[in-house]
Coordinates of C-alpha atoms and ligand atoms in Angstrom, one line a residue:
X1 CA 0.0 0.0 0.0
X2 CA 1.2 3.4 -0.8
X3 CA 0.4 5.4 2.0
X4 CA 2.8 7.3 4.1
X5 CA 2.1 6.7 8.1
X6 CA 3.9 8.2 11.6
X7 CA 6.6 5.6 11.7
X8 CA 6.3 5.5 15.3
X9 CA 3.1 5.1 18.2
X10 CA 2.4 7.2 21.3
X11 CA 3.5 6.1 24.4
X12 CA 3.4 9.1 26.2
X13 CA 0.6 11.6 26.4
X14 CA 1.0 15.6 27.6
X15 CA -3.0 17.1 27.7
X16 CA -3.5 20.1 26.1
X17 CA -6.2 22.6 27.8
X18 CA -8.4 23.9 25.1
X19 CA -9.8 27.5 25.4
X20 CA -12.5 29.6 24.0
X21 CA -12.5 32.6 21.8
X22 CA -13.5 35.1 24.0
X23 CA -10.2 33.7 26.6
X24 CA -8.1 33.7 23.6
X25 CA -9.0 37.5 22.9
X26 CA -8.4 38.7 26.5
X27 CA -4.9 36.7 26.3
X28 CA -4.0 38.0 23.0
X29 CA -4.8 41.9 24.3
X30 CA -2.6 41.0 27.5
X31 CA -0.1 40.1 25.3
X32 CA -0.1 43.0 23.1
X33 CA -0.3 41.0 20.3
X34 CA 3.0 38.8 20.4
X35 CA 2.9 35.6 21.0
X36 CA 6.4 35.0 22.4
X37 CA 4.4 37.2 25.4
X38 CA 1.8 34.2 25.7
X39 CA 1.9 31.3 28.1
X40 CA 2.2 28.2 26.3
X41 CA -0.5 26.2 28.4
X42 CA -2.9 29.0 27.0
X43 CA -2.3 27.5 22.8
X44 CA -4.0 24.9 21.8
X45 CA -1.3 23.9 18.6
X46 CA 1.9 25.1 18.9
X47 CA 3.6 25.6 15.9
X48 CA 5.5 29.0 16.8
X49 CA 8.8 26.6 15.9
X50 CA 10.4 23.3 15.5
X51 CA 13.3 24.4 17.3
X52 CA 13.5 22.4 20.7
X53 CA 10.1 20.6 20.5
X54 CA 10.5 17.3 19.4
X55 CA 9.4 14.5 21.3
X56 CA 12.1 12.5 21.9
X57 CA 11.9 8.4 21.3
X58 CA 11.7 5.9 24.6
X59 CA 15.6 5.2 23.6
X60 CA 17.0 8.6 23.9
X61 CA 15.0 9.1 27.6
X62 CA 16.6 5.8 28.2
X63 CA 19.8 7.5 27.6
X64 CA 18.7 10.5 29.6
X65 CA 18.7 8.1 32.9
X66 CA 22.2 6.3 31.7
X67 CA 23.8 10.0 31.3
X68 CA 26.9 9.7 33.0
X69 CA 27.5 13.4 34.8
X70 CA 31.2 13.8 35.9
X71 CA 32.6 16.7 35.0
X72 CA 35.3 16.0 32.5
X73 CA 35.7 12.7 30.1
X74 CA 32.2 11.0 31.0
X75 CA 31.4 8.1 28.8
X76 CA 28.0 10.1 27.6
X77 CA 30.9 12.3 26.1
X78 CA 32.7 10.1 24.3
X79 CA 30.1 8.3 22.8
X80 CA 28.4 11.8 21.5
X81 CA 32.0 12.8 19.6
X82 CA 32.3 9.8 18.2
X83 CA 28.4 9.7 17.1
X84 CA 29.7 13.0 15.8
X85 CA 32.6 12.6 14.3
X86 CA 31.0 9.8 12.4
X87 CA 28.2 11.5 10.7
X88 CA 30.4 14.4 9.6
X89 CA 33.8 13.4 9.2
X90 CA 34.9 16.7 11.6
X91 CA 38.0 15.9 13.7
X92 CA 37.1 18.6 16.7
X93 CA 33.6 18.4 17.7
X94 CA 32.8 21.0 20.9
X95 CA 29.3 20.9 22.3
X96 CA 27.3 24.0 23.1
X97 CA 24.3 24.1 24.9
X98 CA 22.6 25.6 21.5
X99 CA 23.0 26.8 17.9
X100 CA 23.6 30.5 18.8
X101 CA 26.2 29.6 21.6
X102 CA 28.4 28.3 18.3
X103 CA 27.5 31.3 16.3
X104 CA 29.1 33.6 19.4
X105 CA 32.1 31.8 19.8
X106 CA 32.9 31.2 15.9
X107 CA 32.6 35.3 15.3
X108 CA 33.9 36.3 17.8
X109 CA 37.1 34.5 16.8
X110 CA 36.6 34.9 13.2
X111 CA 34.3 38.4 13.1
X112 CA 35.2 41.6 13.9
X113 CA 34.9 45.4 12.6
X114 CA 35.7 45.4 8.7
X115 CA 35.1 41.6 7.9
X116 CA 32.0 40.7 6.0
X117 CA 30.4 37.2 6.4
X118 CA 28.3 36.0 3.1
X119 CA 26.0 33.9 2.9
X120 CA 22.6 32.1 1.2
X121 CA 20.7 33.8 4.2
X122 CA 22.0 34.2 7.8
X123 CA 19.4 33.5 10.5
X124 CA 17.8 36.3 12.8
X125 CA 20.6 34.8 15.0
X126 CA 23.1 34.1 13.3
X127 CA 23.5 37.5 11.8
X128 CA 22.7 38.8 15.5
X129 CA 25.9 37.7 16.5
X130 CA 27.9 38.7 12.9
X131 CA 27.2 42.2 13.8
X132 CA 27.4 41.9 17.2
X133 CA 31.0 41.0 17.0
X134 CA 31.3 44.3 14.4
X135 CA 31.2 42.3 11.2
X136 CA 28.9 42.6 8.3
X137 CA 26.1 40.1 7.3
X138 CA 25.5 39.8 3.8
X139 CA 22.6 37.4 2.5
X140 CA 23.0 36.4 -1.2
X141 CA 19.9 34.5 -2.4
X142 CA 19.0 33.1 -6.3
X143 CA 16.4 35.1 -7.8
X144 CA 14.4 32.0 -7.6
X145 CA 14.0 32.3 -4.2
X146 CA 12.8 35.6 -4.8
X147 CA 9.1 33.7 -6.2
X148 CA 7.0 32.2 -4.5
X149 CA 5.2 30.6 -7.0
X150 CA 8.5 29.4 -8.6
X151 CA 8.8 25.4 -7.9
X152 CA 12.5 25.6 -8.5
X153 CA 13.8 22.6 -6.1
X154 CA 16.6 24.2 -4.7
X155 CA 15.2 27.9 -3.4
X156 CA 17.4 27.8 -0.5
X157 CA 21.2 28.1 -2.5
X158 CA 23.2 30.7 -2.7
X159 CA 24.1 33.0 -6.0
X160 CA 27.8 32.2 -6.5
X161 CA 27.8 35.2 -9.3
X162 CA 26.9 37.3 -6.6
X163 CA 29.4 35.9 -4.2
X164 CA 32.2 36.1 -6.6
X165 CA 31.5 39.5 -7.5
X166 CA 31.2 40.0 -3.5
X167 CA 34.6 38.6 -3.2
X168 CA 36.0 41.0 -5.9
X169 CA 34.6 44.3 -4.5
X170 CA 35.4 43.7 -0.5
X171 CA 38.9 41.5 -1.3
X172 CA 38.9 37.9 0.0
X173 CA 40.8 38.7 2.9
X174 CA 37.9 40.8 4.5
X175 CA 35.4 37.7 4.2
X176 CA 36.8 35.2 6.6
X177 CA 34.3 32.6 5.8
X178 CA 31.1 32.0 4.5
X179 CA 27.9 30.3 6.0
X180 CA 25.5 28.3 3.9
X181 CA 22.6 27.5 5.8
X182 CA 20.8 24.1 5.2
X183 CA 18.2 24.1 5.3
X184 CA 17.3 27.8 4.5
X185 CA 14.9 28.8 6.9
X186 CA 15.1 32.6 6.2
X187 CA 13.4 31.8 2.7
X188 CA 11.2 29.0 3.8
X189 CA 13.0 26.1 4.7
X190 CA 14.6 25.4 1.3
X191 CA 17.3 23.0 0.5
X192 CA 20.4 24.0 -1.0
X193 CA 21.5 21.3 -3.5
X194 CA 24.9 19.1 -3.3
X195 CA 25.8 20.8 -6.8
X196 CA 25.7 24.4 -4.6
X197 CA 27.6 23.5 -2.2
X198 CA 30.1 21.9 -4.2
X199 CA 30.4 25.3 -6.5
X200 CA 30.9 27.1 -3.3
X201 CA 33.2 25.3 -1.8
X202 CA 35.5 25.6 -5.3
X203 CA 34.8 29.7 -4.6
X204 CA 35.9 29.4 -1.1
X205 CA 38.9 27.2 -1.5
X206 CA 40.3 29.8 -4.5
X207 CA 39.8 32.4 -2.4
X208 CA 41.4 31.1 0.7
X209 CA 37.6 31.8 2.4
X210 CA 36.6 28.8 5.0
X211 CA 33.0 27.5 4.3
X212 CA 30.8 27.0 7.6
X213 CA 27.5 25.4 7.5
X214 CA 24.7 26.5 9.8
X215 CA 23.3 22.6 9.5
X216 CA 20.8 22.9 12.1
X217 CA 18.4 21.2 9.3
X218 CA 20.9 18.9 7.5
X219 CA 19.5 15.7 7.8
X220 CA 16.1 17.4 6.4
X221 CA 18.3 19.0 3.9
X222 CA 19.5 16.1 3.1
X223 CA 16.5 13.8 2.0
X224 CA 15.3 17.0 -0.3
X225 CA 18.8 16.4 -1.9
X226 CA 17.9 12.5 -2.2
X227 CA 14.2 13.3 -3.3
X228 CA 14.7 16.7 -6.0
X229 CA 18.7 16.4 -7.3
X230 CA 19.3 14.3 -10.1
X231 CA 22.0 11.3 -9.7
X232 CA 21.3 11.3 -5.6
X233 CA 18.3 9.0 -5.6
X234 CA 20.6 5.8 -5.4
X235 CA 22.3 7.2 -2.4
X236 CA 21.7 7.1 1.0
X237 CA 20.8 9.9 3.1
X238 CA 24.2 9.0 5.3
X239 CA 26.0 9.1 2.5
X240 CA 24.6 12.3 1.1
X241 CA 24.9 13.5 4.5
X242 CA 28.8 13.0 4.5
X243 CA 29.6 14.9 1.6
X244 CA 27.6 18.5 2.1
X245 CA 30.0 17.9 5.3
X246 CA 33.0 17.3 3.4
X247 CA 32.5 20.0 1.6
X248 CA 32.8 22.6 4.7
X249 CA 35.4 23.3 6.7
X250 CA 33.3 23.7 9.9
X251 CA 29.9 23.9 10.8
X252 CA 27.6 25.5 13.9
X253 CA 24.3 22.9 14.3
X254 CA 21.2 24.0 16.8
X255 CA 20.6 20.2 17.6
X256 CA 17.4 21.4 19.1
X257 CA 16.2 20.4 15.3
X258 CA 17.0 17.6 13.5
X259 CA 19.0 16.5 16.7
X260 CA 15.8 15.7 18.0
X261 CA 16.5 17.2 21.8
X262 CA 14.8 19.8 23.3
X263 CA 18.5 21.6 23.8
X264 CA 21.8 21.3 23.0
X265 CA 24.2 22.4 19.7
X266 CA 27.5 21.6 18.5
X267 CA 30.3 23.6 17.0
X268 CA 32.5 21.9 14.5
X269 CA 36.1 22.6 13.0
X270 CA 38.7 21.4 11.1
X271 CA 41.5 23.5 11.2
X272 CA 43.5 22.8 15.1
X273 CA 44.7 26.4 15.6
X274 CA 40.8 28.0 14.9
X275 CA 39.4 24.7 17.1
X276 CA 42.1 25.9 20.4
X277 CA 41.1 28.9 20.1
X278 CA 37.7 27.7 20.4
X279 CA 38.0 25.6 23.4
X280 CA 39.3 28.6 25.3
X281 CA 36.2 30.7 24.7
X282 CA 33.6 27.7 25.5
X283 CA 35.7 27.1 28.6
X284 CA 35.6 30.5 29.7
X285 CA 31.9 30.8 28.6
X286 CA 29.6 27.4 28.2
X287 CA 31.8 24.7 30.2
X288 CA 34.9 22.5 30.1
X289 CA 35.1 21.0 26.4
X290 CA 33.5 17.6 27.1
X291 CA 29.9 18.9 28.6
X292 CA 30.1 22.7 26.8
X293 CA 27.5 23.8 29.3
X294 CA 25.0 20.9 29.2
X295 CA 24.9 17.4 30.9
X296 CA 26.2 14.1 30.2
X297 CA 22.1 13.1 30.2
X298 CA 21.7 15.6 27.0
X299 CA 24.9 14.5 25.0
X300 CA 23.1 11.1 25.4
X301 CA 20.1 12.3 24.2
X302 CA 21.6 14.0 21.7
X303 CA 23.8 11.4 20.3
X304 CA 20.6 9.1 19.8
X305 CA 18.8 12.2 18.1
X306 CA 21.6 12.2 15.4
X307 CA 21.5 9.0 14.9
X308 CA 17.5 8.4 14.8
X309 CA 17.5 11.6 12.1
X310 CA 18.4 9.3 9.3
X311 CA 16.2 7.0 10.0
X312 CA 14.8 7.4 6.1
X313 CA 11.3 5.8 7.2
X314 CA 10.9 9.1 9.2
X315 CA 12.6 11.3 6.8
X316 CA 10.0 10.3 4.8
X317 CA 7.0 10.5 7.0
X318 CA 8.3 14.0 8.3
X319 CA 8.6 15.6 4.8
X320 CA 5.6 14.2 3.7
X321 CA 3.6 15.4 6.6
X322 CA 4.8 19.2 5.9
X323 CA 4.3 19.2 2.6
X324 CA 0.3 17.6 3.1
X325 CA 0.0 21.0 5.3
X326 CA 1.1 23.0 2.4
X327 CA -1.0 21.0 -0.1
X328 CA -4.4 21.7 1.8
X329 CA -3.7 25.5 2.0
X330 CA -2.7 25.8 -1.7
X331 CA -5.9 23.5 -2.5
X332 CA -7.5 26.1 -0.7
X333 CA -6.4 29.4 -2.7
X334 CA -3.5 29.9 0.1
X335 CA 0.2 31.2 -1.2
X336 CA 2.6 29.6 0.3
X337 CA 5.9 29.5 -0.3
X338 CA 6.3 26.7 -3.0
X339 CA 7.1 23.9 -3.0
X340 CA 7.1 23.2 0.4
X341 CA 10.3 22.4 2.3
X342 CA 11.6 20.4 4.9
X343 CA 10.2 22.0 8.6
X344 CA 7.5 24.3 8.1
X345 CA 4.9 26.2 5.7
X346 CA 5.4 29.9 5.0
X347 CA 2.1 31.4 3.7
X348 CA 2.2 34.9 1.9
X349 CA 0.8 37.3 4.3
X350 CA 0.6 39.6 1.4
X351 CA -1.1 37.4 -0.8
X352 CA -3.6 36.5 2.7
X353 CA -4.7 40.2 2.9
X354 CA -3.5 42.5 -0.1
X355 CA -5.8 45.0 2.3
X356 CA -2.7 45.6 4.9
X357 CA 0.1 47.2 3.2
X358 CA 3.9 46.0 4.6
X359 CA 4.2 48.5 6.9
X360 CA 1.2 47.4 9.0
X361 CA 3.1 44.2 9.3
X362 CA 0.4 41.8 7.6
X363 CA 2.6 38.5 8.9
X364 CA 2.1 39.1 12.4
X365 CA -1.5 39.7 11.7
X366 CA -2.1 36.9 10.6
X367 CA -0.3 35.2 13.8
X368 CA -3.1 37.2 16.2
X369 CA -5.7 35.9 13.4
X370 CA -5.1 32.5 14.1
X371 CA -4.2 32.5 17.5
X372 CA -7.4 34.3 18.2
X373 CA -9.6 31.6 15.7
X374 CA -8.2 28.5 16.9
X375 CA -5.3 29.1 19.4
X376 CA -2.8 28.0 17.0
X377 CA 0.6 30.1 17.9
X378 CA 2.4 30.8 14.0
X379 CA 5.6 33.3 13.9
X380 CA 6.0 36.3 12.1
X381 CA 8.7 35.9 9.5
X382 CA 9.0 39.3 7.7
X383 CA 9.6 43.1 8.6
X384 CA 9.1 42.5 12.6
X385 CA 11.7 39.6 12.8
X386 CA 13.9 41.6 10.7
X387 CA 13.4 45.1 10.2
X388 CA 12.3 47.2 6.9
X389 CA 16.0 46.8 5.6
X390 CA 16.7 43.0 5.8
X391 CA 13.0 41.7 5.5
X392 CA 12.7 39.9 2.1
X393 CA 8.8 39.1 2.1
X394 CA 5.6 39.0 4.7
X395 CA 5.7 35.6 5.8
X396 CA 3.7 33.8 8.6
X397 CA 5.4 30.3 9.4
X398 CA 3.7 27.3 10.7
X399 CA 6.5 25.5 11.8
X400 CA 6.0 21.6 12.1
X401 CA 7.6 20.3 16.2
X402 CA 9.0 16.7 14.9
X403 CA 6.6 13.8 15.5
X404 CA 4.8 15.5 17.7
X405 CA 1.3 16.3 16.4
X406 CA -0.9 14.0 14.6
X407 CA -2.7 14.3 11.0
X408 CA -5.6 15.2 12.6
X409 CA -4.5 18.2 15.0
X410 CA -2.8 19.2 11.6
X411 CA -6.1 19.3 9.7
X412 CA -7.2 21.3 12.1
X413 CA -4.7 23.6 11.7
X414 CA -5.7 23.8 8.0
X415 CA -9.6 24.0 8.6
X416 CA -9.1 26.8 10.9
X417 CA -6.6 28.5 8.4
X418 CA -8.9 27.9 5.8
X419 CA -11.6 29.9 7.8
X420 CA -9.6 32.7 8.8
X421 CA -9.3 32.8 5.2
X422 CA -12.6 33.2 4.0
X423 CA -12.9 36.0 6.5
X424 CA -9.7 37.6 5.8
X425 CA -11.0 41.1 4.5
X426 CA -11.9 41.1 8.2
X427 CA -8.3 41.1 9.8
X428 CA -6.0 44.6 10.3
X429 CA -3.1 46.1 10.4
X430 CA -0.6 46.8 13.3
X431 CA 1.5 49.5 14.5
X432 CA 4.5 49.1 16.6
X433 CA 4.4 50.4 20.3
X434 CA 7.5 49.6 21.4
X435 CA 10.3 47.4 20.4
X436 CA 14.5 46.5 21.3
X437 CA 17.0 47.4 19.1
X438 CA 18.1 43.9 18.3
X439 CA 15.7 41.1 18.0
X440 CA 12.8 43.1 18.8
X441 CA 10.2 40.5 17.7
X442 CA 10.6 38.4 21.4
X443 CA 9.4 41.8 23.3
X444 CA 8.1 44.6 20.5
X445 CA 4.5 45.5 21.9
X446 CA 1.9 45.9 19.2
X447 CA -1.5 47.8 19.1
X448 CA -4.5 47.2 16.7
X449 CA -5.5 49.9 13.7
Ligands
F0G21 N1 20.4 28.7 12.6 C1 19.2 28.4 12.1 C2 19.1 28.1 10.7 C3 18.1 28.4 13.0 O1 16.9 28.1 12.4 C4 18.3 28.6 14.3 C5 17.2 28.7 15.2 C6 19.6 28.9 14.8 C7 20.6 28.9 13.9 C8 19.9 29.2 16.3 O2 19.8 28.0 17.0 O3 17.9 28.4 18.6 O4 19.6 26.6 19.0 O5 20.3 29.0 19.3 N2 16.0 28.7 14.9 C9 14.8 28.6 15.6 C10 13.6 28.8 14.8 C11 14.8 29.5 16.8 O6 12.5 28.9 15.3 O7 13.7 28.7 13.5 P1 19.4 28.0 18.6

């Protein structure tokens, strides 16, 4: 039979408290209008990210109770570098306790005032901590990208014209490396292909520039590379998995994704000098290079997430289940972002309600619309998370938590979707009432028009 199924059963239920309409709207006012403000008992499907919400399998909480805690050299340790080292081929593999913790310590080493850092499209944290350290973020996307509509497999690469010509204006010895992140979740969790990242890597290596990956998706990036690229069909996700590494000389990973843990990241190297200089700062900042700041119990965990992650039955299931999101909105006269990719579904907010202009911030309107309808909690992907300057479309993301809800909490996500749809002429704008400097879209404040 021909039918794609969870490849895995319940054995472990957490209750969800349902809520009216009329709560949901005095929670929604409370919170000005941002969900990051809202308790999370108070949603009824929480799809605000995929980013530390997995439910982990019965083996990795058996690993959580065999964590061996000493301080330095515990076996939970050496069993996660060697899981590791394994998948990617990296000889120094420092944990972090998550992705951002690997993006401070690599700039601050490699950043600085006067470098510039390219890349396919640095995430809100990722380029956080690029210009935090002084340096400049540049994103370099394909025009593709730059369509929704456009069913182009590999929206998520990076333009090597434009990173050439990049390369030519700054000099190659401003750009001290540059990050492709796989998947892109910037521009809707799109893969980059294996043919990208090899052309980038021949850029790099010319120029004398490192390549870094931000692979807090890889394994995710990896089956779209097995499913859409031509000549990778025969080979195993492992495999495939084992070159886009090979092709880097480092990489920062959030394992709070397709780790499969609710925390935890890793920072890899090649080079020794770059990798001591590394341990010094985790030292002096996360912990003592064999538990970087989290313990033995989550390297366990996280060594069974990375190796669960290619489990191609689920790889299946998991990309399968996204894209039957995406299909029911589409069928439904939604835009989204096409063709789906790997962790979530990124509806045009512009496309939702042509009747809010940009700068009413139509994305995060349609968060409060669907909070409010059906206490689902979405994220704002557009001109709050970024600001006017960087924002490259009005996006509203439904991200997918892995094997955690079923196919029928998701078709209620896309009945009550569909209904805020048909009453979308209904739904307004939003000014800003106050917002941070950096990241503003965990505290801005929002008020109706
Ligand atoms: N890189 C990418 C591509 C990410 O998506 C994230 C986090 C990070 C780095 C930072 O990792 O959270 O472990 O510090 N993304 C989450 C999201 C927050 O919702 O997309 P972290």
């Amino acid at each position: 039979m021909d039918r794609t199924i969870e490849p895995f059963k319940i054995k472990m239920v957490e209750p969800i408290k349902l809520t009216t309409r009329e709560q949901r709207e005095t929670i929604l006012r409370s919170a000005h209008f941002n969900m990051f403000q809202i308790a999370a008992e108070d949603v009824i499907i929480d799809l605000l990210t995929d980013s530390g919400t997995s439910a982990m399998s019965s083996k990795q909480w058996s690993g959580i109770l065999d964590g061996d805690e000493s301080y330095a050299g515990a076996r939970s340790w050496y069993r996660f570098e060697s899981v590791i080292r394994d998948l990617t081929g990296m000889p120094h593999v420092l944990p972090t306790h998550q992705g951002r913790a690997s993006e401070r310590i690599l700039f601050e080493l490699v950043g600085g005032p006067g470098k510039v850092i390219p890349g396919n499209y640095h995430f809100d944290t990722t380029r956080g901590n690029i210009e935090h350290s002084g340096a400049r973020a540049v994103d370099l996307l394909t025009e593709e990208a730059s369509h929704t509509r456009s069913r182009y497999p590999f929206k998520g690469n990076i333009d090597v014209n434009q990173l050439n010509r990049l390369i030519d204006d700054v000099g190659a010895e401003q750009i001290p490396l540059c990050v492709i992140t796989i998947t892109n979740n910037s521009v809707g969790g799109q893969p980059v292909s294996l043919e990208n990242l090899r052309q980038t890597h021949d850029i790099c290596q010319r120029s004398g520039i490192k390549l870094f990956l931000d692979a807090a998706r890889f394994a995710e990036n990896a089956w779209l590379i097995h499913e859409r690229e031509s000549g990778q069909k025969h080979r195993s996700v492992r495999e495939i998995v084992r070159e886009m590494f090979d092709l880097a000389d480092g990489a920062m990973i959030s394992a709070k994704k397709d780790g499969l843990v609710n925390i935890g990241g890793v920072l890899l190297m090649r080079e020794d000098d770059l990798a001591q200089r590394a341990d010094s700062l985790l030292i002096l900042t996360e912990g003592f290079v064999t538990y970087g700041g989290l313990a033995g119990r989550d390297l366990e965990a996280m060594a069974q997430g990375f190796t669960e992650v290619l489990d191609e039955d689920y790889l299946a299931y998991r990309i399968a289940s996204v894209a039957y999101l995406g299909q029911r909105l589409l069928d439904a006269g939604i835009q989204i972002i096409e063709p789906p990719g790997g962790h979530a579904i990124y509806i045009d907010a512009c496309e939702f309600c042509p009747h809010i202009p940009a700068e009413q911030y139509p994305g995060q309107s349609l968060v409060c619309a669907f909070y409010r309808h059906a206490g689902i909690r979405a994220v704002e992907i557009g001109s709050v998370m970024f600001g006017k300057n960087h924002s490259h479309k009005e996006l509203t993301r439904l991200a997918i938590p892995r094997r955690v809800y079923t196919k029928s909490q998701i078709d209620y996500v896309a009945d009550a979707i569909i209904e805020v749809h048909q009453q979308r002429q209904t739904l307004r704008g939003l000014r800003i009432t106050e917002a941070s400097q950096t990241l503003r879209h965990f505290t801005a404040k929002f008020a109706e028009l």
